[in-house]
């Protein structure tokens, strides 16, 4: 049996761990996440503990999807594509809010590492995985 530890496994595992860490922070201490994440979260509106935890649940979901994709190569294309939809939509919302002046222009840079980069990376990964995906089979998910 071929080893599952390849470049995709490592990249997907890293992204899953980052998403899981962010989710844990949002779920365990939402007030601290809101005030201390170096992305200017308070610039977007008032603190809402429930809403931060809701988003934490979304990040936990994507952490699990990316981890599943890491360990199950046959599931990579659809799971990464679904994750990319959220991250790209999230990035587009940030672009819209910054472009219309809802937040200061420094958010172009503040949002680069945590919002725009993951969206571009997951989009590129989706494109690559869909191109590399084998024909559909009755493979077990």
PDB file of C-alpha atoms in Angstrom:
ATOM      1  CA  UNK A   1       0.000   0.000   0.000  1.00  0.00           C
ATOM      2  CA  UNK A   2       1.356   3.435  -0.938  1.00  0.00           C
ATOM      3  CA  UNK A   3       2.024   5.896   1.837  1.00  0.00           C
ATOM      4  CA  UNK A   4      -0.641   8.537   2.396  1.00  0.00           C
ATOM      5  CA  UNK A   5       1.988  11.018   3.515  1.00  0.00           C
ATOM      6  CA  UNK A   6       2.536  13.174   0.468  1.00  0.00           C
ATOM      7  CA  UNK A   7       2.600  16.908  -0.172  1.00  0.00           C
ATOM      8  CA  UNK A   8      -1.192  17.077  -0.212  1.00  0.00           C
ATOM      9  CA  UNK A   9      -1.404  15.274   3.127  1.00  0.00           C
ATOM     10  CA  UNK A  10       1.045  17.711   4.709  1.00  0.00           C
ATOM     11  CA  UNK A  11      -0.621  20.824   3.269  1.00  0.00           C
ATOM     12  CA  UNK A  12      -4.149  19.695   4.107  1.00  0.00           C
ATOM     13  CA  UNK A  13      -3.098  18.651   7.612  1.00  0.00           C
ATOM     14  CA  UNK A  14      -1.484  22.044   8.215  1.00  0.00           C
ATOM     15  CA  UNK A  15      -4.587  23.885   7.000  1.00  0.00           C
ATOM     16  CA  UNK A  16      -6.810  21.632   9.124  1.00  0.00           C
ATOM     17  CA  UNK A  17      -4.712  22.349  12.219  1.00  0.00           C
ATOM     18  CA  UNK A  18      -4.776  26.101  11.597  1.00  0.00           C
ATOM     19  CA  UNK A  19      -8.565  26.047  11.108  1.00  0.00           C
ATOM     20  CA  UNK A  20      -9.004  23.856  14.189  1.00  0.00           C
ATOM     21  CA  UNK A  21      -6.854  26.205  16.263  1.00  0.00           C
ATOM     22  CA  UNK A  22      -8.863  29.208  15.137  1.00  0.00           C
ATOM     23  CA  UNK A  23     -12.115  27.338  15.816  1.00  0.00           C
ATOM     24  CA  UNK A  24     -10.985  26.315  19.296  1.00  0.00           C
ATOM     25  CA  UNK A  25     -10.010  29.888  20.141  1.00  0.00           C
ATOM     26  CA  UNK A  26     -13.384  31.195  18.909  1.00  0.00           C
ATOM     27  CA  UNK A  27     -15.348  28.548  20.796  1.00  0.00           C
ATOM     28  CA  UNK A  28     -13.372  28.591  24.057  1.00  0.00           C
ATOM     29  CA  UNK A  29     -12.694  32.307  24.475  1.00  0.00           C
ATOM     30  CA  UNK A  30     -14.682  34.302  21.912  1.00  0.00           C
ATOM     31  CA  UNK A  31     -14.143  37.666  23.635  1.00  0.00           C
ATOM     32  CA  UNK A  32     -10.362  37.238  23.579  1.00  0.00           C
ATOM     33  CA  UNK A  33     -10.457  36.090  19.940  1.00  0.00           C
ATOM     34  CA  UNK A  34     -12.576  39.133  19.019  1.00  0.00           C
ATOM     35  CA  UNK A  35     -10.350  41.663  20.771  1.00  0.00           C
ATOM     36  CA  UNK A  36      -6.881  40.170  20.286  1.00  0.00           C
ATOM     37  CA  UNK A  37      -6.812  38.538  16.860  1.00  0.00           C
ATOM     38  CA  UNK A  38      -4.382  40.793  14.961  1.00  0.00           C
ATOM     39  CA  UNK A  39      -6.848  41.269  12.112  1.00  0.00           C
ATOM     40  CA  UNK A  40      -8.852  44.211  13.409  1.00  0.00           C
ATOM     41  CA  UNK A  41     -12.036  42.205  13.983  1.00  0.00           C
ATOM     42  CA  UNK A  42     -13.654  45.002  16.081  1.00  0.00           C
ATOM     43  CA  UNK A  43     -13.472  47.256  13.001  1.00  0.00           C
ATOM     44  CA  UNK A  44     -16.315  45.206  11.496  1.00  0.00           C
ATOM     45  CA  UNK A  45     -18.822  45.723  14.287  1.00  0.00           C
ATOM     46  CA  UNK A  46     -19.768  45.160  17.879  1.00  0.00           C
ATOM     47  CA  UNK A  47     -18.848  41.998  19.744  1.00  0.00           C
ATOM     48  CA  UNK A  48     -21.446  39.230  19.699  1.00  0.00           C
ATOM     49  CA  UNK A  49     -20.375  36.122  21.629  1.00  0.00           C
ATOM     50  CA  UNK A  50     -22.922  33.857  19.967  1.00  0.00           C
ATOM     51  CA  UNK A  51     -21.960  35.014  16.467  1.00  0.00           C
ATOM     52  CA  UNK A  52     -18.235  34.488  17.107  1.00  0.00           C
ATOM     53  CA  UNK A  53     -19.001  30.961  18.296  1.00  0.00           C
ATOM     54  CA  UNK A  54     -21.208  30.353  15.231  1.00  0.00           C
ATOM     55  CA  UNK A  55     -18.258  31.227  13.017  1.00  0.00           C
ATOM     56  CA  UNK A  56     -16.060  29.036  15.216  1.00  0.00           C
ATOM     57  CA  UNK A  57     -18.366  26.136  14.357  1.00  0.00           C
ATOM     58  CA  UNK A  58     -17.870  26.903  10.653  1.00  0.00           C
ATOM     59  CA  UNK A  59     -14.077  26.865  11.065  1.00  0.00           C
ATOM     60  CA  UNK A  60     -14.335  23.589  12.992  1.00  0.00           C
ATOM     61  CA  UNK A  61     -16.379  22.115  10.138  1.00  0.00           C
ATOM     62  CA  UNK A  62     -13.742  23.118   7.593  1.00  0.00           C
ATOM     63  CA  UNK A  63     -10.964  21.810   9.848  1.00  0.00           C
ATOM     64  CA  UNK A  64     -12.683  18.421   9.881  1.00  0.00           C
ATOM     65  CA  UNK A  65     -13.273  18.501   6.110  1.00  0.00           C
ATOM     66  CA  UNK A  66      -9.628  19.344   5.416  1.00  0.00           C
ATOM     67  CA  UNK A  67      -8.409  16.664   7.843  1.00  0.00           C
ATOM     68  CA  UNK A  68     -10.702  14.134   6.178  1.00  0.00           C
ATOM     69  CA  UNK A  69      -9.297  15.159   2.804  1.00  0.00           C
ATOM     70  CA  UNK A  70      -5.756  14.734   4.127  1.00  0.00           C
ATOM     71  CA  UNK A  71      -6.403  11.139   5.177  1.00  0.00           C
ATOM     72  CA  UNK A  72      -8.730  10.121   2.327  1.00  0.00           C
ATOM     73  CA  UNK A  73      -7.216  11.081  -1.033  1.00  0.00           C
ATOM     74  CA  UNK A  74     -10.370  10.071  -2.933  1.00  0.00           C
ATOM     75  CA  UNK A  75     -12.328  12.791  -1.092  1.00  0.00           C
ATOM     76  CA  UNK A  76      -9.852  15.607  -1.587  1.00  0.00           C
ATOM     77  CA  UNK A  77     -11.368  17.396  -4.577  1.00  0.00           C
ATOM     78  CA  UNK A  78     -14.927  17.785  -3.234  1.00  0.00           C
ATOM     79  CA  UNK A  79     -13.930  18.507   0.366  1.00  0.00           C
ATOM     80  CA  UNK A  80     -11.357  21.121  -0.604  1.00  0.00           C
ATOM     81  CA  UNK A  81     -13.805  22.639  -3.116  1.00  0.00           C
ATOM     82  CA  UNK A  82     -16.515  22.987  -0.459  1.00  0.00           C
ATOM     83  CA  UNK A  83     -14.009  24.534   1.942  1.00  0.00           C
ATOM     84  CA  UNK A  84     -12.857  26.908  -0.790  1.00  0.00           C
ATOM     85  CA  UNK A  85     -16.425  28.148  -1.313  1.00  0.00           C
ATOM     86  CA  UNK A  86     -16.580  29.425   2.271  1.00  0.00           C
ATOM     87  CA  UNK A  87     -13.088  30.937   2.275  1.00  0.00           C
ATOM     88  CA  UNK A  88     -13.571  32.633  -1.122  1.00  0.00           C
ATOM     89  CA  UNK A  89     -17.002  33.995  -0.139  1.00  0.00           C
ATOM     90  CA  UNK A  90     -15.486  35.251   3.117  1.00  0.00           C
ATOM     91  CA  UNK A  91     -12.657  36.947   1.188  1.00  0.00           C
ATOM     92  CA  UNK A  92     -15.098  38.537  -1.276  1.00  0.00           C
ATOM     93  CA  UNK A  93     -17.092  39.956   1.620  1.00  0.00           C
ATOM     94  CA  UNK A  94     -13.902  41.469   3.064  1.00  0.00           C
ATOM     95  CA  UNK A  95     -13.005  42.930  -0.343  1.00  0.00           C
ATOM     96  CA  UNK A  96     -16.479  44.438  -0.622  1.00  0.00           C
ATOM     97  CA  UNK A  97     -16.392  45.912   2.896  1.00  0.00           C
ATOM     98  CA  UNK A  98     -12.924  47.375   2.437  1.00  0.00           C
ATOM     99  CA  UNK A  99     -13.623  48.713  -1.072  1.00  0.00           C
ATOM    100  CA  UNK A 100     -16.789  50.499   0.050  1.00  0.00           C
ATOM    101  CA  UNK A 101     -15.029  52.083   3.019  1.00  0.00           C
ATOM    102  CA  UNK A 102     -16.821  50.118   5.741  1.00  0.00           C
ATOM    103  CA  UNK A 103     -13.359  49.520   7.240  1.00  0.00           C
ATOM    104  CA  UNK A 104     -10.117  51.437   6.792  1.00  0.00           C
ATOM    105  CA  UNK A 105      -7.812  50.733   3.854  1.00  0.00           C
ATOM    106  CA  UNK A 106      -5.271  49.070   6.164  1.00  0.00           C
ATOM    107  CA  UNK A 107      -7.546  46.022   6.026  1.00  0.00           C
ATOM    108  CA  UNK A 108      -6.171  45.223   2.579  1.00  0.00           C
ATOM    109  CA  UNK A 109      -2.978  44.257   4.434  1.00  0.00           C
ATOM    110  CA  UNK A 110      -4.546  43.101   7.709  1.00  0.00           C
ATOM    111  CA  UNK A 111      -6.738  40.611   5.840  1.00  0.00           C
ATOM    112  CA  UNK A 112      -4.011  39.325   3.525  1.00  0.00           C
ATOM    113  CA  UNK A 113      -2.631  36.508   5.709  1.00  0.00           C
ATOM    114  CA  UNK A 114      -5.823  35.238   7.328  1.00  0.00           C
ATOM    115  CA  UNK A 115      -8.509  35.934   4.722  1.00  0.00           C
ATOM    116  CA  UNK A 116      -7.135  36.425   1.208  1.00  0.00           C
ATOM    117  CA  UNK A 117      -4.228  33.965   1.279  1.00  0.00           C
ATOM    118  CA  UNK A 118      -6.307  30.959   2.430  1.00  0.00           C
ATOM    119  CA  UNK A 119      -8.957  31.762  -0.186  1.00  0.00           C
ATOM    120  CA  UNK A 120      -6.439  31.922  -3.035  1.00  0.00           C
ATOM    121  CA  UNK A 121      -4.624  28.832  -1.778  1.00  0.00           C
ATOM    122  CA  UNK A 122      -7.796  26.750  -1.480  1.00  0.00           C
ATOM    123  CA  UNK A 123      -9.001  27.950  -4.896  1.00  0.00           C
ATOM    124  CA  UNK A 124      -5.696  26.903  -6.469  1.00  0.00           C
ATOM    125  CA  UNK A 125      -5.775  23.593  -4.619  1.00  0.00           C
ATOM    126  CA  UNK A 126      -9.334  22.951  -5.819  1.00  0.00           C
ATOM    127  CA  UNK A 127      -8.368  23.672  -9.415  1.00  0.00           C
ATOM    128  CA  UNK A 128      -5.399  21.337  -9.173  1.00  0.00           C
ATOM    129  CA  UNK A 129      -7.290  18.571  -7.372  1.00  0.00           C
ATOM    130  CA  UNK A 130     -10.205  18.645  -9.800  1.00  0.00           C
ATOM    131  CA  UNK A 131      -7.737  18.353 -12.667  1.00  0.00           C
ATOM    132  CA  UNK A 132      -5.980  15.438 -10.947  1.00  0.00           C
ATOM    133  CA  UNK A 133      -9.140  13.685  -9.751  1.00  0.00           C
ATOM    134  CA  UNK A 134      -9.690  10.178 -11.082  1.00  0.00           C
ATOM    135  CA  UNK A 135     -12.934   9.272 -12.780  1.00  0.00           C
ATOM    136  CA  UNK A 136     -15.777   8.639 -10.315  1.00  0.00           C
ATOM    137  CA  UNK A 137     -15.992   5.121  -8.914  1.00  0.00           C
ATOM    138  CA  UNK A 138     -17.897   3.388  -6.189  1.00  0.00           C
ATOM    139  CA  UNK A 139     -15.013   4.135  -3.821  1.00  0.00           C
ATOM    140  CA  UNK A 140     -15.836   4.340  -0.156  1.00  0.00           C
ATOM    141  CA  UNK A 141     -15.835   7.841   1.312  1.00  0.00           C
TER     142      UNK A 141
END
